[in-house]
Structure formats: C-alpha cells, structure tokens
mmCIF file of C-alpha atoms in Angstrom:
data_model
loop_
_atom_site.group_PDB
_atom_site.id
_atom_site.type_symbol
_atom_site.label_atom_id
_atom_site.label_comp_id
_atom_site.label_asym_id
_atom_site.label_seq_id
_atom_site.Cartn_x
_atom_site.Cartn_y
_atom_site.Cartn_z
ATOM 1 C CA UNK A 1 75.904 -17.650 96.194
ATOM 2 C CA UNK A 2 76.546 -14.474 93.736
ATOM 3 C CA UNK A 3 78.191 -12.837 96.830
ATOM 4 C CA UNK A 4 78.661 -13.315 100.491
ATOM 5 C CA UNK A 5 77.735 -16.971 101.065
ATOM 6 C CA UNK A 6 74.122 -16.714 103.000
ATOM 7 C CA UNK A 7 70.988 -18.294 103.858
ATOM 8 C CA UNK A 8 67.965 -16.266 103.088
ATOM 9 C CA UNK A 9 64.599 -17.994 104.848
ATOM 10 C CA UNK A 10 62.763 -14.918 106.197
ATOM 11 C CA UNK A 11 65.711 -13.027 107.552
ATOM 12 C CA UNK A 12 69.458 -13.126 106.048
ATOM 13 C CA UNK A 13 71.499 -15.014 107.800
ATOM 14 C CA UNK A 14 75.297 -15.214 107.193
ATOM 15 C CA UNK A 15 76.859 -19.138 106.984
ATOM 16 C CA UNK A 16 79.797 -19.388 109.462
ATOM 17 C CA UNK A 17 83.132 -21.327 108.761
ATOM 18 C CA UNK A 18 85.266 -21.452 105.326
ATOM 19 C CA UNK A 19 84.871 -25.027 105.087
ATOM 20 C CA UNK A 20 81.800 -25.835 105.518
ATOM 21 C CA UNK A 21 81.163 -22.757 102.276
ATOM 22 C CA UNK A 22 83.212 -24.494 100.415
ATOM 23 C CA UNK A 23 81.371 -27.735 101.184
ATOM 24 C CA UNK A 24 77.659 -25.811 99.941
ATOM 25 C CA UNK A 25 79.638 -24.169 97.045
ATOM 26 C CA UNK A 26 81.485 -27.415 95.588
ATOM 27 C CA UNK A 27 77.971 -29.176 96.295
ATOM 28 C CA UNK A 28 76.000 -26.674 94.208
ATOM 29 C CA UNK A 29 78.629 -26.409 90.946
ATOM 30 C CA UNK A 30 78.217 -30.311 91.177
ATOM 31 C CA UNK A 31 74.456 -30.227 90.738
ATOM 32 C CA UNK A 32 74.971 -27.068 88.037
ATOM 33 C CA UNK A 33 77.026 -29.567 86.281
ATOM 34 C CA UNK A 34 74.555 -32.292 86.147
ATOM 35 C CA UNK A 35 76.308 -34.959 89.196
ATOM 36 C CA UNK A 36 73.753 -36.150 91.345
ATOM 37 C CA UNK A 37 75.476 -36.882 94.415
ATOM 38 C CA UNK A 38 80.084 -36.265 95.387
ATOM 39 C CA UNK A 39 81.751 -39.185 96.542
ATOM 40 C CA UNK A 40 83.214 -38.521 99.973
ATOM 41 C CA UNK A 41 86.520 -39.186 98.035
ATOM 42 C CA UNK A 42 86.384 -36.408 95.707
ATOM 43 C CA UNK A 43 85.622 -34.183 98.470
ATOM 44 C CA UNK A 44 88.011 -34.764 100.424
ATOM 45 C CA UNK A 45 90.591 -34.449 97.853
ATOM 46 C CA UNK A 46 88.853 -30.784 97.077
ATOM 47 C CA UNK A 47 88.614 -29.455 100.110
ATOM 48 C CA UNK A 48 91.221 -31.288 102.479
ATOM 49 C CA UNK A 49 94.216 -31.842 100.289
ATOM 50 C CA UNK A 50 96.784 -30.983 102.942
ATOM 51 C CA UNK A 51 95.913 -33.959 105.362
ATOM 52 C CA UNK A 52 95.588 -37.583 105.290
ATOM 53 C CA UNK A 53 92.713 -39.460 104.215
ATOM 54 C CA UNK A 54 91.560 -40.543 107.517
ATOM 55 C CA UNK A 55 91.666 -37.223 109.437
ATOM 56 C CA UNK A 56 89.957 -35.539 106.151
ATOM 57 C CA UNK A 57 87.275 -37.949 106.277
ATOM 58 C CA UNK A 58 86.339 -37.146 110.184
ATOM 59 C CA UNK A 59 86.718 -33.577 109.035
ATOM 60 C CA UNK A 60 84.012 -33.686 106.513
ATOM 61 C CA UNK A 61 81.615 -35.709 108.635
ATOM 62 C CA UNK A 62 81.964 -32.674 111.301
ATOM 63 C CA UNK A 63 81.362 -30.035 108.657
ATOM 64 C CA UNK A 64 78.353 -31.435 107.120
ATOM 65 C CA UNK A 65 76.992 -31.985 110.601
ATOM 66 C CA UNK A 66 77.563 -28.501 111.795
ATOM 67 C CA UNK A 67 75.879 -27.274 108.170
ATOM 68 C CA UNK A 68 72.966 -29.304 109.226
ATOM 69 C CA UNK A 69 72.802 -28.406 112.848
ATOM 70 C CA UNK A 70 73.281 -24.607 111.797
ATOM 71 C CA UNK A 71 70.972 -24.227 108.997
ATOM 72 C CA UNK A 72 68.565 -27.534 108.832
ATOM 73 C CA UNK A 73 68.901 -31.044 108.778
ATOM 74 C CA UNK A 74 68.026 -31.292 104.954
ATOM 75 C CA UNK A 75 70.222 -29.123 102.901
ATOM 76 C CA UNK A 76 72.866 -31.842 102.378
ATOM 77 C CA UNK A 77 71.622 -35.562 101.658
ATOM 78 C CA UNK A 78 73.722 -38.302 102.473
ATOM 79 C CA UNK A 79 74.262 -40.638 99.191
ATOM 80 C CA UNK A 80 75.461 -44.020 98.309
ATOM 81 C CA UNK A 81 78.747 -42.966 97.827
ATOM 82 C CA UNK A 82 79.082 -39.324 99.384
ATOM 83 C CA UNK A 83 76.819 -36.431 99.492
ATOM 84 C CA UNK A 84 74.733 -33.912 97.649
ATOM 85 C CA UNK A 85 72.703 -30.562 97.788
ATOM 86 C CA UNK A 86 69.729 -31.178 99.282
ATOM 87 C CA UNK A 87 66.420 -29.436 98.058
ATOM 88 C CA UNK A 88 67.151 -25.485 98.118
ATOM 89 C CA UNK A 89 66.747 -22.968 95.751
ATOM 90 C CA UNK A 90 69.742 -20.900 94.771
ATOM 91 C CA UNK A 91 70.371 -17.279 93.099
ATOM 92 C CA UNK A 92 72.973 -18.627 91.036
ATOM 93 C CA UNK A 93 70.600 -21.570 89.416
ATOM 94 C CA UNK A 94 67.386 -19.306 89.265
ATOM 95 C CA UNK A 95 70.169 -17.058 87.469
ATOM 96 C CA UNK A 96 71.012 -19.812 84.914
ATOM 97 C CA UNK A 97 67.441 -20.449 84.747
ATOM 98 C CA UNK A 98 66.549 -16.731 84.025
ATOM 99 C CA UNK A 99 69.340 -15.020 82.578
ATOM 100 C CA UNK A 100 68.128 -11.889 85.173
ATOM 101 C CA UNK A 101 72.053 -10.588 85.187
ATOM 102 C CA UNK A 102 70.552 -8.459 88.564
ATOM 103 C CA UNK A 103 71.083 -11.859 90.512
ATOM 104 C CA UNK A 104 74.782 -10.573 90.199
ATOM 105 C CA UNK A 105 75.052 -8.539 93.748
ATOM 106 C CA UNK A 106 79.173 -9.061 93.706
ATOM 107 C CA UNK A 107 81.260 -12.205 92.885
ATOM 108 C CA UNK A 108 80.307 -15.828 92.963
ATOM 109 C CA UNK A 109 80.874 -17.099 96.374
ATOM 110 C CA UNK A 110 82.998 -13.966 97.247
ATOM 111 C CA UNK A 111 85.869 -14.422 99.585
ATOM 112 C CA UNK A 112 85.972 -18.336 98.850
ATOM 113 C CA UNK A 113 88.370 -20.455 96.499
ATOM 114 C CA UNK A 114 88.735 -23.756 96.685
ATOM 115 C CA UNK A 115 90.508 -26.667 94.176
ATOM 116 C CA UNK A 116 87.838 -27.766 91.408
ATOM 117 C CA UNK A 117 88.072 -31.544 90.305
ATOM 118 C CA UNK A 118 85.413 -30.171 87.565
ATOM 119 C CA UNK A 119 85.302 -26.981 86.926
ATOM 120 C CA UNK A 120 81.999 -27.557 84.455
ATOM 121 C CA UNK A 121 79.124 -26.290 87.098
ATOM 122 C CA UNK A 122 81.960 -23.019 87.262
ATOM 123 C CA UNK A 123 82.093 -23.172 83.679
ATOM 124 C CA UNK A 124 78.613 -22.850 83.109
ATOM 125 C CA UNK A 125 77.855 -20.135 85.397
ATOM 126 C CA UNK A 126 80.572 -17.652 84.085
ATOM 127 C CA UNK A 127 80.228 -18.549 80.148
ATOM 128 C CA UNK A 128 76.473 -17.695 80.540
ATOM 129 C CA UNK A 129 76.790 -14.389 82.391
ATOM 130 C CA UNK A 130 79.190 -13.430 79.717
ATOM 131 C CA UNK A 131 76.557 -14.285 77.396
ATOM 132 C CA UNK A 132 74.361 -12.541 79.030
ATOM 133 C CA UNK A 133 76.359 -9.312 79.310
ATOM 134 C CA UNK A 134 76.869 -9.676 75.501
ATOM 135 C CA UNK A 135 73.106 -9.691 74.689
ATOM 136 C CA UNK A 136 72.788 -6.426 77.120
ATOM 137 C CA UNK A 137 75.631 -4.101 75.223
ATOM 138 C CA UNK A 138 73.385 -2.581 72.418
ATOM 139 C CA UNK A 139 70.104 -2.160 75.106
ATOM 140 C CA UNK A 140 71.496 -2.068 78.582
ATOM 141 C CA UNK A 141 75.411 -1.290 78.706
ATOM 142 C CA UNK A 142 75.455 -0.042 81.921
ATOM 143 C CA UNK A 143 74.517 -2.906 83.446
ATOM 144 C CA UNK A 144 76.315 -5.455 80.802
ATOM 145 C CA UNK A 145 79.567 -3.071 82.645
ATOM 146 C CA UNK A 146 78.190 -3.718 85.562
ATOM 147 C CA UNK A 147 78.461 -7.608 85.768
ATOM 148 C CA UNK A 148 81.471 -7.609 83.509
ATOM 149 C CA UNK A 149 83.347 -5.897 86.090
ATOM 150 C CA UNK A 150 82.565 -8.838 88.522
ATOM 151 C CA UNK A 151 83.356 -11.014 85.955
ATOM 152 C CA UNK A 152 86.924 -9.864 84.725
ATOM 153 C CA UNK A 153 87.464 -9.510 88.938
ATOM 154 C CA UNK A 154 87.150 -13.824 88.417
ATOM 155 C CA UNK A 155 88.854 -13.976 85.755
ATOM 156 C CA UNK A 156 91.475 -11.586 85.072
ATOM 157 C CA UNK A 157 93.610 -13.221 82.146
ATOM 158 C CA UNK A 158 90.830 -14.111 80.290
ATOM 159 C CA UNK A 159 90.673 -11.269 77.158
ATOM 160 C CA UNK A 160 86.991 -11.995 75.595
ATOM 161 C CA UNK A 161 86.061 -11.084 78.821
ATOM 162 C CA UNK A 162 87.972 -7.895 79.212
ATOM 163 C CA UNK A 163 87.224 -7.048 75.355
ATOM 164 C CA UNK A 164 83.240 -7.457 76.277
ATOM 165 C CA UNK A 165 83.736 -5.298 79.486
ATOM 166 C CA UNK A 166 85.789 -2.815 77.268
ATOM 167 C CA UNK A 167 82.614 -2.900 74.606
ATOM 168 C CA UNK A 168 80.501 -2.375 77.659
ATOM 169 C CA UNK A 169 82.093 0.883 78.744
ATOM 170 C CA UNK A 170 82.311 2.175 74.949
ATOM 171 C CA UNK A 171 78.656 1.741 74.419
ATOM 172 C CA UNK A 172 77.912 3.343 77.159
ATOM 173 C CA UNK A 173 80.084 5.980 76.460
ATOM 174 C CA UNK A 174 82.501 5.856 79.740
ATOM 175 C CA UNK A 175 85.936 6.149 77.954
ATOM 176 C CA UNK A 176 87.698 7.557 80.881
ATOM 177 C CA UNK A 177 86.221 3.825 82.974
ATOM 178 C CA UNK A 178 87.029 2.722 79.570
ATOM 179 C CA UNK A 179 91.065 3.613 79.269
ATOM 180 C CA UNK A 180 91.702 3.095 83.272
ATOM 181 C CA UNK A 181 90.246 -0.827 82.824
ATOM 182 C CA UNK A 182 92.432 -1.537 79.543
ATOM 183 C CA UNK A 183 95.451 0.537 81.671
ATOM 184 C CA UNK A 184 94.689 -1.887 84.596
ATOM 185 C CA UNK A 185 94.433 -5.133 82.336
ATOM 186 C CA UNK A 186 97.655 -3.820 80.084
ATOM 187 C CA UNK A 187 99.709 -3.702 83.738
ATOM 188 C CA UNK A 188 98.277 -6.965 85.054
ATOM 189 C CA UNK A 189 99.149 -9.419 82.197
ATOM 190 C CA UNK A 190 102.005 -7.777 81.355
ATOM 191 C CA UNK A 191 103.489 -9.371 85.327
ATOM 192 C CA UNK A 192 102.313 -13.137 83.468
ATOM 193 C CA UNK A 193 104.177 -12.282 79.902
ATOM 194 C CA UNK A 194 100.882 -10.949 77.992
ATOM 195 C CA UNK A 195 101.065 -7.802 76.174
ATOM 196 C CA UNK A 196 98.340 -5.867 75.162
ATOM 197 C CA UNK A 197 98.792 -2.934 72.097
ATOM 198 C CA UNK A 198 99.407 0.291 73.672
ATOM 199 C CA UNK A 199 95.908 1.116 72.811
ATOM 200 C CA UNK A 200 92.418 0.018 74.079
ATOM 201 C CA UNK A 201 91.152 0.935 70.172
ATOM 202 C CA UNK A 202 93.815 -1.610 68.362
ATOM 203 C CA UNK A 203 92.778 -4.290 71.192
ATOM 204 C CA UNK A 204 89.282 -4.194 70.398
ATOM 205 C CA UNK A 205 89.554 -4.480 67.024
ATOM 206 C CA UNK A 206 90.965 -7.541 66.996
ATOM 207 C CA UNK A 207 88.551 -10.370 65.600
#
C-alpha cells in the first residue's frame, strides 16, 4: 500500500480496477483504526456516493467478488453487517509496527483518493511517519527528506510538515532543495490565502 496498490505472494502482481483499490485501501485504514468489520452502508456511501443505494449495493457485491476471484477467496471476510480485511500482511501495518521509514517506496496508495467517513486509520499512518522522519533529522536526514517529500506530496497545506521537510534538507545541508521546496510551498498556499515570510529562515523559526 505505500505505493502502487499490489499483491506481493512470490511474484508482484499489480491489482486491476480503481474500485475495487479503494475497496482494499478503505478496508485496511479501517482495521489501522481499530474497526473490526465496515457496514455495507458506510461503504457504499465511501466509495459509491454518486448512485443510488440499490445500484451501489450490487456494485460492491461485484467488486468484492472480482477481488476474491482475482487475488483469493480470503482477503475480504464477509461480516454481520458488511465486510473486512481478511488475514494479510501489509507494508503499511508492518510500517506502523516497525517504524522502518524504508517501507516508504512513494505515496500511500498512489494514484487513489477516495471520501474517508474516518480518516483515523489515515491519521495514524501519516502522524507516525512524521514522527518518524522527526526522530531521523539529527542521524539520518537524508532519508527523514526522503519520506518527507512523500509526505508534504499528501499533504500540501499542512506547515509542521513542510517545516520538518525544510529541517530535513538543512541538516543535511541541501539549501538549494532547501529554498526551491519553501519557493514551491510559498507559491502553493499563497493560491488558498496562506502566506509564508519571504524567507525559508523566518519560517522555520517560528515555534
């Protein structure tokens, strides 16, 4: 999941149709988050907003059957009330598990977006790589650059994030990666009414 959506049993293999990601990926932030099982209601109203309740009911019985017929019968479990991850192992809980911040291959679930109900599992996963990147700025700020790269790319507006990125790159000596990431950031919220000082030094010296 930290990257291209795939299935790795063996060989890699690549998981077709946007839906039926978005199915595995709202499944897995649920179980992150602690829910044992999605009602079929919930899911619906995530992933098929646009269409009645009927047709997006039919829809998700065909996805999960296709996820099942395409990768094995097991990976989602039918529940009382909906459904739920079946028993897998993931990158992005052995990553929560481990803290190993090389886990981090590109963005979570890259290419996919979908409407979160609860955005806690989500929550989770991006508070603790930021964590993570924090602990690795005095011993390792080339990688703590690294995965705070991918993680300003998810979230753009959020500035502890781009002030630990911009930490990253000082420690690590990179001011000309340094200025062009503030210059970037500066342009970008500037379009959504945020201003940034003129100067990447005056931004991170705010407390």
């Amino acid at each position: 999941m930290l990257g291209t959506v795939r299935l790795t049993n063996g060989s890699v293999k690549l998981i077709k149709g946007r839906k039926r990601l978005e199915l595995l990926a709202y499944l897995l932030e649920a179980r992150i988050a602690g829910k044992p099982e999605v009602s079929k209601i919930e899911l619906i109203d995530a992933l098929h907003p646009e269409i009645d309740e009927p047709r997006a009911l039919n829809a998700l019985r065909v996805e999960v059957h296709e996820i099942r017929k395409q990768i094995n019968a097991d990976i989602i479990v039918t529940t009382s009330t909906g459904y739920r991850l079946g028993d897998i192992q993931t990158d992005a809980e052995q990553f929560l598990q481990t803290r190993n911040t090389s886990l981090w291959q590109a963005v979570y679930l890259e290419g996919i977006s979908f409407e979160r109900n609860d955005d806690s599992g989500y929550q989770r996963l991006t508070d603790t790589l930021h964590e993570s990147a924090q602990g690795l700025i005095q011993t390792n700020p080339l990688e703590a650059a690294r995965v705070m790269r991918l993680l300003v790319s998810m979230e753009p507006f959020d500035l502890e994030f781009l002030r630990t990125k911009l930490r990253a790159f000082r420690n690590a000596n990179n001011h000309r990666a340094l200025g062009r990431a503030y210059d970037k950031a500066r342009a970008r919220l500037r379009e959504v009414g945020e201003h940034l000082p003129g100067a990447w030094t005056e931004f991170l010296d705010v407390v």
